[in-house]
PDB file of C-alpha atoms in Angstrom:
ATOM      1  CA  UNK A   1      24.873  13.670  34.793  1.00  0.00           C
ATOM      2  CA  UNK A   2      27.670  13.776  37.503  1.00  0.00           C
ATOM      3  CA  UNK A   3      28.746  10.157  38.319  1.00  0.00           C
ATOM      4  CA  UNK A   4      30.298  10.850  41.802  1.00  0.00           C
ATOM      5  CA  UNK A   5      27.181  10.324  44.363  1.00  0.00           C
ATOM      6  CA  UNK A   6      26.769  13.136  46.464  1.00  0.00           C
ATOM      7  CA  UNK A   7      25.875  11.387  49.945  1.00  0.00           C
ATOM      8  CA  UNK A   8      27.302  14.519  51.818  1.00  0.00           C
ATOM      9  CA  UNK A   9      23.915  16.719  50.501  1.00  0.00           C
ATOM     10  CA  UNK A  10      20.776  15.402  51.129  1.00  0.00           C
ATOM     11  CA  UNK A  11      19.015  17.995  48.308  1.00  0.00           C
ATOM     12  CA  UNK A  12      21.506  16.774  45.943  1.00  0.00           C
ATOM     13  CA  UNK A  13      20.947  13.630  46.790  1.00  0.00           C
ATOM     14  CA  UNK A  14      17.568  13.489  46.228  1.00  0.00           C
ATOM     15  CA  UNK A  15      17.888  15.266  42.739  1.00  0.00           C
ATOM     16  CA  UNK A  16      20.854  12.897  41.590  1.00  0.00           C
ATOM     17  CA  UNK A  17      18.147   9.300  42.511  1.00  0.00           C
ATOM     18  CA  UNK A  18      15.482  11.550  40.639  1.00  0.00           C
ATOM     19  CA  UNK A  19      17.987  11.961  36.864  1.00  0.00           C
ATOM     20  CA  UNK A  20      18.334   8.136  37.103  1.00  0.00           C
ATOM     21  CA  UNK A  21      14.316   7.726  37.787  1.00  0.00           C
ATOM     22  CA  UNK A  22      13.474  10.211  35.268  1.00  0.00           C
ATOM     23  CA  UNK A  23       9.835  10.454  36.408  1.00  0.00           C
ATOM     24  CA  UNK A  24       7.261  12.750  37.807  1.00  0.00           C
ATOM     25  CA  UNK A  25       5.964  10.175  40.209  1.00  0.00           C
ATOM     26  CA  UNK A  26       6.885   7.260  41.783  1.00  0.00           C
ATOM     27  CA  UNK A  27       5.872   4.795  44.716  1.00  0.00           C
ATOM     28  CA  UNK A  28       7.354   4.162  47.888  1.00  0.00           C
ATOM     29  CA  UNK A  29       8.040   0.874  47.225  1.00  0.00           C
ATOM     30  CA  UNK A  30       9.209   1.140  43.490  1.00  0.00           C
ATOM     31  CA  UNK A  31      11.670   4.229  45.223  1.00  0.00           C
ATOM     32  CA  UNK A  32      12.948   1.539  47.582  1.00  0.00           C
ATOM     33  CA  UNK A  33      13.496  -1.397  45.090  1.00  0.00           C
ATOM     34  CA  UNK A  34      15.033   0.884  42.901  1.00  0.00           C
ATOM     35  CA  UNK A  35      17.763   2.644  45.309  1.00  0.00           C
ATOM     36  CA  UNK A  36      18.756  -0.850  46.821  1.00  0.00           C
ATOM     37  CA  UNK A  37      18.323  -3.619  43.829  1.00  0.00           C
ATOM     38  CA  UNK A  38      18.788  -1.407  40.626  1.00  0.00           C
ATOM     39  CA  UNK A  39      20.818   1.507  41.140  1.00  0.00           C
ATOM     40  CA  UNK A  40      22.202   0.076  43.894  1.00  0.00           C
ATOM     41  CA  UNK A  41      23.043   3.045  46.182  1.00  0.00           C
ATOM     42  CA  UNK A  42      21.529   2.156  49.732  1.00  0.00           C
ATOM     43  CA  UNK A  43      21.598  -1.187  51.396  1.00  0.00           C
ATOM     44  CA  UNK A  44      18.345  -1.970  52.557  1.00  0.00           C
ATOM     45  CA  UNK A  45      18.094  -0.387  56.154  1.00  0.00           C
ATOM     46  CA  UNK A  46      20.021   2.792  54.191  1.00  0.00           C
ATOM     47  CA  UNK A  47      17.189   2.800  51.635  1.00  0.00           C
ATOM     48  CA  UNK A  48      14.650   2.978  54.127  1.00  0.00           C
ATOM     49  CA  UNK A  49      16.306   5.285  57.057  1.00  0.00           C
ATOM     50  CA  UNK A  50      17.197   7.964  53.858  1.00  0.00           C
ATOM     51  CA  UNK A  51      13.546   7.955  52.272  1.00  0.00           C
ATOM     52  CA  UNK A  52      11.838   8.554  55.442  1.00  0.00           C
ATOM     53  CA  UNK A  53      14.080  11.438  56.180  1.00  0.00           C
ATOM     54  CA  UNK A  54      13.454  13.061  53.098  1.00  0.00           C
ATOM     55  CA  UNK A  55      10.401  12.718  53.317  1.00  0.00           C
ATOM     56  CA  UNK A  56      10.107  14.063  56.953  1.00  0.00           C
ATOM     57  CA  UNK A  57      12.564  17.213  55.819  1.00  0.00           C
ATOM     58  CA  UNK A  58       9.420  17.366  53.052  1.00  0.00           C
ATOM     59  CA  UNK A  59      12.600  17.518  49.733  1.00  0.00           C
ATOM     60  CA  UNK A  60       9.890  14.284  48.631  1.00  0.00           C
ATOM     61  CA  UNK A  61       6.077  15.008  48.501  1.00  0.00           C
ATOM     62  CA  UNK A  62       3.597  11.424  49.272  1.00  0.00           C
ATOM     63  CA  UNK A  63       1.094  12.570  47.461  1.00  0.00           C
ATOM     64  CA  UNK A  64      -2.582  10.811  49.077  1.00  0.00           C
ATOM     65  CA  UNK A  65      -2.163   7.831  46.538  1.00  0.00           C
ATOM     66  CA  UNK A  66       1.292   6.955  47.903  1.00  0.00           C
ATOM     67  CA  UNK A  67       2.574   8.517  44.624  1.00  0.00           C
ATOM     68  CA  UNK A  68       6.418  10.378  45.648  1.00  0.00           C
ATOM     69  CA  UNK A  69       7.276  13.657  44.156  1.00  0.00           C
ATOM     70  CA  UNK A  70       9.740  16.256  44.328  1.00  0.00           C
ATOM     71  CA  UNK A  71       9.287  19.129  46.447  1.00  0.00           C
ATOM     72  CA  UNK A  72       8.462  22.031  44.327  1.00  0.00           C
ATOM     73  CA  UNK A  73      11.866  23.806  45.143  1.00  0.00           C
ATOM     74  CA  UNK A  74      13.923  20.347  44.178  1.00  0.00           C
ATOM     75  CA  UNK A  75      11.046  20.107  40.962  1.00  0.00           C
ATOM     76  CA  UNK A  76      12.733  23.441  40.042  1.00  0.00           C
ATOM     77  CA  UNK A  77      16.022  22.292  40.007  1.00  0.00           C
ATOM     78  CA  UNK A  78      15.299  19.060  38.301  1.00  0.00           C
ATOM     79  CA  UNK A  79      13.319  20.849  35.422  1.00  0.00           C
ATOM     80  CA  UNK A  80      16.273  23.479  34.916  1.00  0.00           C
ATOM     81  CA  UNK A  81      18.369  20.150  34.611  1.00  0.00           C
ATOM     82  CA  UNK A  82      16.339  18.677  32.225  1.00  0.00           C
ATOM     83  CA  UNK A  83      16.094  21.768  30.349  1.00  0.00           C
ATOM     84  CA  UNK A  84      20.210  22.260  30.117  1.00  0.00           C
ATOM     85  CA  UNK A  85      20.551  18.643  29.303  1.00  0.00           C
ATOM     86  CA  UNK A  86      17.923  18.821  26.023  1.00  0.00           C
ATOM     87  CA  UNK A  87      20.111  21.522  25.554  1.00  0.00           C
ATOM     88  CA  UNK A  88      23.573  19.757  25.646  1.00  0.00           C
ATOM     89  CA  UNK A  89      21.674  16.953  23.631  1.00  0.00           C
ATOM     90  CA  UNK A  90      20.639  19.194  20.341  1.00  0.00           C
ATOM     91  CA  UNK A  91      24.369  20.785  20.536  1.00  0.00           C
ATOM     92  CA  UNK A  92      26.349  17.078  20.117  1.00  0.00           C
ATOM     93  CA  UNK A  93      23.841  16.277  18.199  1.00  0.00           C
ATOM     94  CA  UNK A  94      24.262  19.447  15.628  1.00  0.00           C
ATOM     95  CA  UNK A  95      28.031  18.931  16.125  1.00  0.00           C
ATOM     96  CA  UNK A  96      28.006  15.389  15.154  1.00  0.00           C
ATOM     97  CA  UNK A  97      25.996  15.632  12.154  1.00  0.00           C
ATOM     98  CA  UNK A  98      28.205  18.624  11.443  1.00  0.00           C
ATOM     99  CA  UNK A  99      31.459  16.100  11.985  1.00  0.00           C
ATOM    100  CA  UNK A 100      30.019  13.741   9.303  1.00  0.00           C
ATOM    101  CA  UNK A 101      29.267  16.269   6.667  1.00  0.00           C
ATOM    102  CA  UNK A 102      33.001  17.163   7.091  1.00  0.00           C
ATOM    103  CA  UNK A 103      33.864  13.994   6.744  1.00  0.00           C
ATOM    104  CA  UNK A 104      31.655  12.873   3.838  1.00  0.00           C
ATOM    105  CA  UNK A 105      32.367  15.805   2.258  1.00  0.00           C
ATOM    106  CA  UNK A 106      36.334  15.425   2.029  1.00  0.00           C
ATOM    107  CA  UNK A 107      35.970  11.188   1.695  1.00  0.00           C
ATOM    108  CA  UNK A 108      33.726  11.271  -1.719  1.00  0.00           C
ATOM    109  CA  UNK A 109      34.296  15.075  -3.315  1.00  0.00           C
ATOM    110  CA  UNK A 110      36.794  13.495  -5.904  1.00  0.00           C
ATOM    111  CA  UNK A 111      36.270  16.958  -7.498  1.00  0.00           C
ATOM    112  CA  UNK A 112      37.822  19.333  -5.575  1.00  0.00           C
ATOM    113  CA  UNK A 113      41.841  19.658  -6.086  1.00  0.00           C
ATOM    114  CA  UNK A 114      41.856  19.783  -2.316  1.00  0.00           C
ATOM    115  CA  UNK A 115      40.522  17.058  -1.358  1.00  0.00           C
ATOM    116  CA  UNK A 116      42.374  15.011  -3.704  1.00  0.00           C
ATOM    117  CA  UNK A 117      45.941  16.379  -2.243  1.00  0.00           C
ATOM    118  CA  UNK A 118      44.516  15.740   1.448  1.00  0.00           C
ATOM    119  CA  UNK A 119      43.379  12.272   1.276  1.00  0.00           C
ATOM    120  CA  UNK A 120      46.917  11.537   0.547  1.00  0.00           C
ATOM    121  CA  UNK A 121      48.531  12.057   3.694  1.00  0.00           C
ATOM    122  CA  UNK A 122      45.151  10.941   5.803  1.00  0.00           C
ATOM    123  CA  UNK A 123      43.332   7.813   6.990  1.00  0.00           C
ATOM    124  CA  UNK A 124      39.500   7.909   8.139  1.00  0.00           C
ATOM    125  CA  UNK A 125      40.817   7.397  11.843  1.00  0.00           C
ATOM    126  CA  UNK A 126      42.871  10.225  11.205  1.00  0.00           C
ATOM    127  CA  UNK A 127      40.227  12.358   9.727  1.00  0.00           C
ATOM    128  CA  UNK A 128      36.901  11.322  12.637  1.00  0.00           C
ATOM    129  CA  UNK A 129      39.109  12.632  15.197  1.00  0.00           C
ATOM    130  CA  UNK A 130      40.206  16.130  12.907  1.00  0.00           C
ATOM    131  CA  UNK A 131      36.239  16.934  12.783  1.00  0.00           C
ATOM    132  CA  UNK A 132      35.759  16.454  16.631  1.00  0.00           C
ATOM    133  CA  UNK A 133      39.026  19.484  16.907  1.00  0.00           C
ATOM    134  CA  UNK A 134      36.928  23.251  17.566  1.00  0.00           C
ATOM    135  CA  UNK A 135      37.118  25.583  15.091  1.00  0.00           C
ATOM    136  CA  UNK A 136      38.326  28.154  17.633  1.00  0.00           C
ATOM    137  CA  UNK A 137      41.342  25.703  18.370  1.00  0.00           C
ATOM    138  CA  UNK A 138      42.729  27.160  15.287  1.00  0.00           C
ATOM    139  CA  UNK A 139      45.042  30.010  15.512  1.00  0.00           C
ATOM    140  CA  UNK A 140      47.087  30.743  12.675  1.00  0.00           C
ATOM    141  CA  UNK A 141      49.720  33.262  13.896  1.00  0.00           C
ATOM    142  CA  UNK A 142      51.951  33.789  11.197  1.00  0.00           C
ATOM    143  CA  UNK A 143      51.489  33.093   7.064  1.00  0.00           C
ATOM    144  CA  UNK A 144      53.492  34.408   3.977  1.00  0.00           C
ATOM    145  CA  UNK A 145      52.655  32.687   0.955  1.00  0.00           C
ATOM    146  CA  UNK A 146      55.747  34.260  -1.338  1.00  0.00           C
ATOM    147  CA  UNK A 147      58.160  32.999   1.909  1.00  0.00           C
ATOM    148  CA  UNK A 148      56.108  29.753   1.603  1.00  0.00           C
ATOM    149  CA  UNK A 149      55.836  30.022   5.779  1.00  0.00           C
ATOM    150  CA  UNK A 150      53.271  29.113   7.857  1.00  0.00           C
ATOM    151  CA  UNK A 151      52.790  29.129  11.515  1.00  0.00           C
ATOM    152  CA  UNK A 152      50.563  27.499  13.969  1.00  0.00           C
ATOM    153  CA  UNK A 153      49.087  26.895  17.365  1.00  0.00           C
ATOM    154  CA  UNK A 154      46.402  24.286  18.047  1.00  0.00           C
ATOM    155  CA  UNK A 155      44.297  23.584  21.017  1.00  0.00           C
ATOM    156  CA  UNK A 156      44.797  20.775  22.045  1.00  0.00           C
ATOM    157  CA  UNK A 157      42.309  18.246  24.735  1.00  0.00           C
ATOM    158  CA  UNK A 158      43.842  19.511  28.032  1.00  0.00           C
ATOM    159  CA  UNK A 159      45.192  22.484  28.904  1.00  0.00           C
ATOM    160  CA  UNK A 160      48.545  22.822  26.096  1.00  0.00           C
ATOM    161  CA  UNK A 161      48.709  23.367  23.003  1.00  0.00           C
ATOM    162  CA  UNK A 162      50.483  22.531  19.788  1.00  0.00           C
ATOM    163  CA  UNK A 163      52.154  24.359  17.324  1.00  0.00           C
ATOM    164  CA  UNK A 164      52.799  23.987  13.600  1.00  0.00           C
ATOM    165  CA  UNK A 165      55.246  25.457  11.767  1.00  0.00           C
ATOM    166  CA  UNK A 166      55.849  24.730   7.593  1.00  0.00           C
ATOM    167  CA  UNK A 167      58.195  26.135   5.759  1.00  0.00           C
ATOM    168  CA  UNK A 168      58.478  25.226   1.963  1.00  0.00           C
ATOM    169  CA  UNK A 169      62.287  26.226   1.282  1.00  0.00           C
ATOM    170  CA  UNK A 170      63.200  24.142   3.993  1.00  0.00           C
ATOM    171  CA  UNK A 171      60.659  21.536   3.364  1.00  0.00           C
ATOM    172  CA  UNK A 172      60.189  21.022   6.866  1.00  0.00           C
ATOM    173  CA  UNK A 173      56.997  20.317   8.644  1.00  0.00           C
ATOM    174  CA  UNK A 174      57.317  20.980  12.344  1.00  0.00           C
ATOM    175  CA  UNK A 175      54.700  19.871  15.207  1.00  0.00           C
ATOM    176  CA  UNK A 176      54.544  18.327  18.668  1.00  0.00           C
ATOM    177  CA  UNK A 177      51.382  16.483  19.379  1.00  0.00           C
ATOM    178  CA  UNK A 178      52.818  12.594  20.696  1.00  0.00           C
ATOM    179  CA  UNK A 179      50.626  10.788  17.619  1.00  0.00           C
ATOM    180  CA  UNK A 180      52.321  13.041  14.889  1.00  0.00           C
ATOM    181  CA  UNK A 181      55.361  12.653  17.091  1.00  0.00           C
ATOM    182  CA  UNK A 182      55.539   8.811  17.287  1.00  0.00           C
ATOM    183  CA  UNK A 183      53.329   7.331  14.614  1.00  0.00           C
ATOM    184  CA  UNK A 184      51.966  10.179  11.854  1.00  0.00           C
ATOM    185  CA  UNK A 185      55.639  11.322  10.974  1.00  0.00           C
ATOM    186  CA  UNK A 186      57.705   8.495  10.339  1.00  0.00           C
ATOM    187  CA  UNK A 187      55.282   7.700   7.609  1.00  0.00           C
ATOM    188  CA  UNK A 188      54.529  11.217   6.201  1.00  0.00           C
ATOM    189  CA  UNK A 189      51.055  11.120   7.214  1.00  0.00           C
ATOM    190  CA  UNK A 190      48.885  14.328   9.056  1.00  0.00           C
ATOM    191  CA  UNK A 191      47.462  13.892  12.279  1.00  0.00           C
ATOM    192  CA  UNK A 192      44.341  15.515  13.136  1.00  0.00           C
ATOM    193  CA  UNK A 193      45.551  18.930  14.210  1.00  0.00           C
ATOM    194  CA  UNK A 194      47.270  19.119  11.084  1.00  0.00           C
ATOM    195  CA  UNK A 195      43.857  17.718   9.303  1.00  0.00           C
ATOM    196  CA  UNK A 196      41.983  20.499  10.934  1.00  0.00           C
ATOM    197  CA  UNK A 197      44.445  22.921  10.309  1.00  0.00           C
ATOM    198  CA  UNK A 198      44.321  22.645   6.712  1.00  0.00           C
ATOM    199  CA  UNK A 199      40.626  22.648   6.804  1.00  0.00           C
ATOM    200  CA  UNK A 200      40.459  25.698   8.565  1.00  0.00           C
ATOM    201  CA  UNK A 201      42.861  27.257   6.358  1.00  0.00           C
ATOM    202  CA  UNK A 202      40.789  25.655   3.315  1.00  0.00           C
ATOM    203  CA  UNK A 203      37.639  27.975   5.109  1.00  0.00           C
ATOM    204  CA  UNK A 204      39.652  31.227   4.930  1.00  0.00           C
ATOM    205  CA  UNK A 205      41.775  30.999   2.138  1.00  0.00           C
ATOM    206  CA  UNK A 206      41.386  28.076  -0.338  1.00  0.00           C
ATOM    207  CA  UNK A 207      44.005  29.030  -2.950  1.00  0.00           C
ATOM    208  CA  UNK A 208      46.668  29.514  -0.150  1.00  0.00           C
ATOM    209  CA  UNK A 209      45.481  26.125   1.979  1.00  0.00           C
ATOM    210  CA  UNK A 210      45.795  24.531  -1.948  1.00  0.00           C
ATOM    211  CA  UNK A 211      49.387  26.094  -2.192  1.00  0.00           C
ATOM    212  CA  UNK A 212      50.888  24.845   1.006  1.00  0.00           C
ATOM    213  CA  UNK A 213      49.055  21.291   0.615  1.00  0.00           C
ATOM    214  CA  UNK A 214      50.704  20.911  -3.065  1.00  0.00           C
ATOM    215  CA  UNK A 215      53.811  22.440  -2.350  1.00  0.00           C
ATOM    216  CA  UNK A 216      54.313  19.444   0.405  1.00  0.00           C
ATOM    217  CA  UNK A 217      52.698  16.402  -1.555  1.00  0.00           C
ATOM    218  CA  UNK A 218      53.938  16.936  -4.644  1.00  0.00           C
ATOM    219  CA  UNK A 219      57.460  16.451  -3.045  1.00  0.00           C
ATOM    220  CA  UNK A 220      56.736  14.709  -0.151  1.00  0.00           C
ATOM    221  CA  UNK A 221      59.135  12.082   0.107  1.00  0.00           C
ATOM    222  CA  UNK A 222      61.848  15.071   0.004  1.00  0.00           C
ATOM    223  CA  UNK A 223      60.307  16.919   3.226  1.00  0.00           C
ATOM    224  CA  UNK A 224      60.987  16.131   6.034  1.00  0.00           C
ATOM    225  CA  UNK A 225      57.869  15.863   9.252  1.00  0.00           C
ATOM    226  CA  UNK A 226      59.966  16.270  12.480  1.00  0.00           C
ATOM    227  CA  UNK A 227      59.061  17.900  15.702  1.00  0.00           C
TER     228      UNK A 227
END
């Protein structure tokens, strides 16, 4: 639902009163109490000046009970509303039960090597925020295991993105998002692009995820996280 009140567009206007009312019918007077006490939108002589015109340009429908409706082209546009909305609903929902599966599954698998290494240079915080990062965010551009280089570039929020460049001769870890920059690095910890880079990487290519993750926590304290 849009938050900005459209008061320029009377259709619109009528459609954005009916999300908040979320019913087929409704009286005249509930409509009014509603609009002036509750949502708060129109001050009384507003409240009562808009419904009549509405209702005179026929966008509402007084059915012979005094029951309001839509108009059956506004109906139209509510129900395709409704219908993209249960639509954005299932998708977070899939996507956050997808989040804590991630999550689960790297917090309690104590068997998997990987896991193990990861949990060392991550907090939960750290981690939520990783499984909220897209999939597609991911783009590994450059990887050589026997040069022990990787390179990077992560979506990020807005419009830029981040890149990510390790290289295990050096022992340098390279990236440029402002929490790895100010907080993640001085402590040798992974933010959550780096979080979600590895588990990416994990998705394609365990062994060679497993090889870069070792290669930098087994001598951690020696590398050196830096933008």
């Amino acid at each position: 639902m849009r938050f900005n009140i459209p008061r320029n567009n009377l259709d619109e206007m009528v459609i954005y009163i009916w999300k908040i009312i979320d019913l087929p019918y409704i009286l005249y007077n509930d409509l009014l109490f509603n609009v002036i006490f509750e949502y708060f939108i129109f001050t009384p002589d507003e409240a009562s000046l808009f419904i009549d015109d509405v209702l005179k340009k026929k966008l509402l429908v007084q059915e012979k009970n005094s029951l309001l409706r839509l108009s059956d082209d506004l109906n139209q546009k509510f129900l395709k509303w409704q219908k993209e909305r249960r639509f954005e609903i299932k998708k977070n929902l899939t996507n956050y039960r997808k989040r804590n599966k991630t999550v689960r599954r790297v917090e309690n698998n104590n068997e998997s090597k990987f896991n193990v290494l990861l949990k060392k240079v991550i907090d939960s915080a750290a981690l939520n925020r990783a499984v909220t990062v897209s999939d597609d965010a991911v783009e590994i551009q450059n990887i050589n295991k026997k040069e022990g280089f990787l390179e990077a570039k992560i979506k990020g929020s807005k419009e830029e993105s981040y890149f990510v460049i390790i290289n295990i001769k050096e022992k340098t870890l390279l990236h440029n998002c402002h929490d790895f920059e100010t907080r993640r690095a001085k402590t040798k910890k992974f933010c959550k692009h780096l979080i979600k880079l590895f588990l990416t990487l994990k998705k394609k290519n365990e062994e060679i995820a497993l090889y870069f993750l070792e290669n930098i926590i087994k001598q951690i304290n020696n590398w050196e996280f830096s933008s």
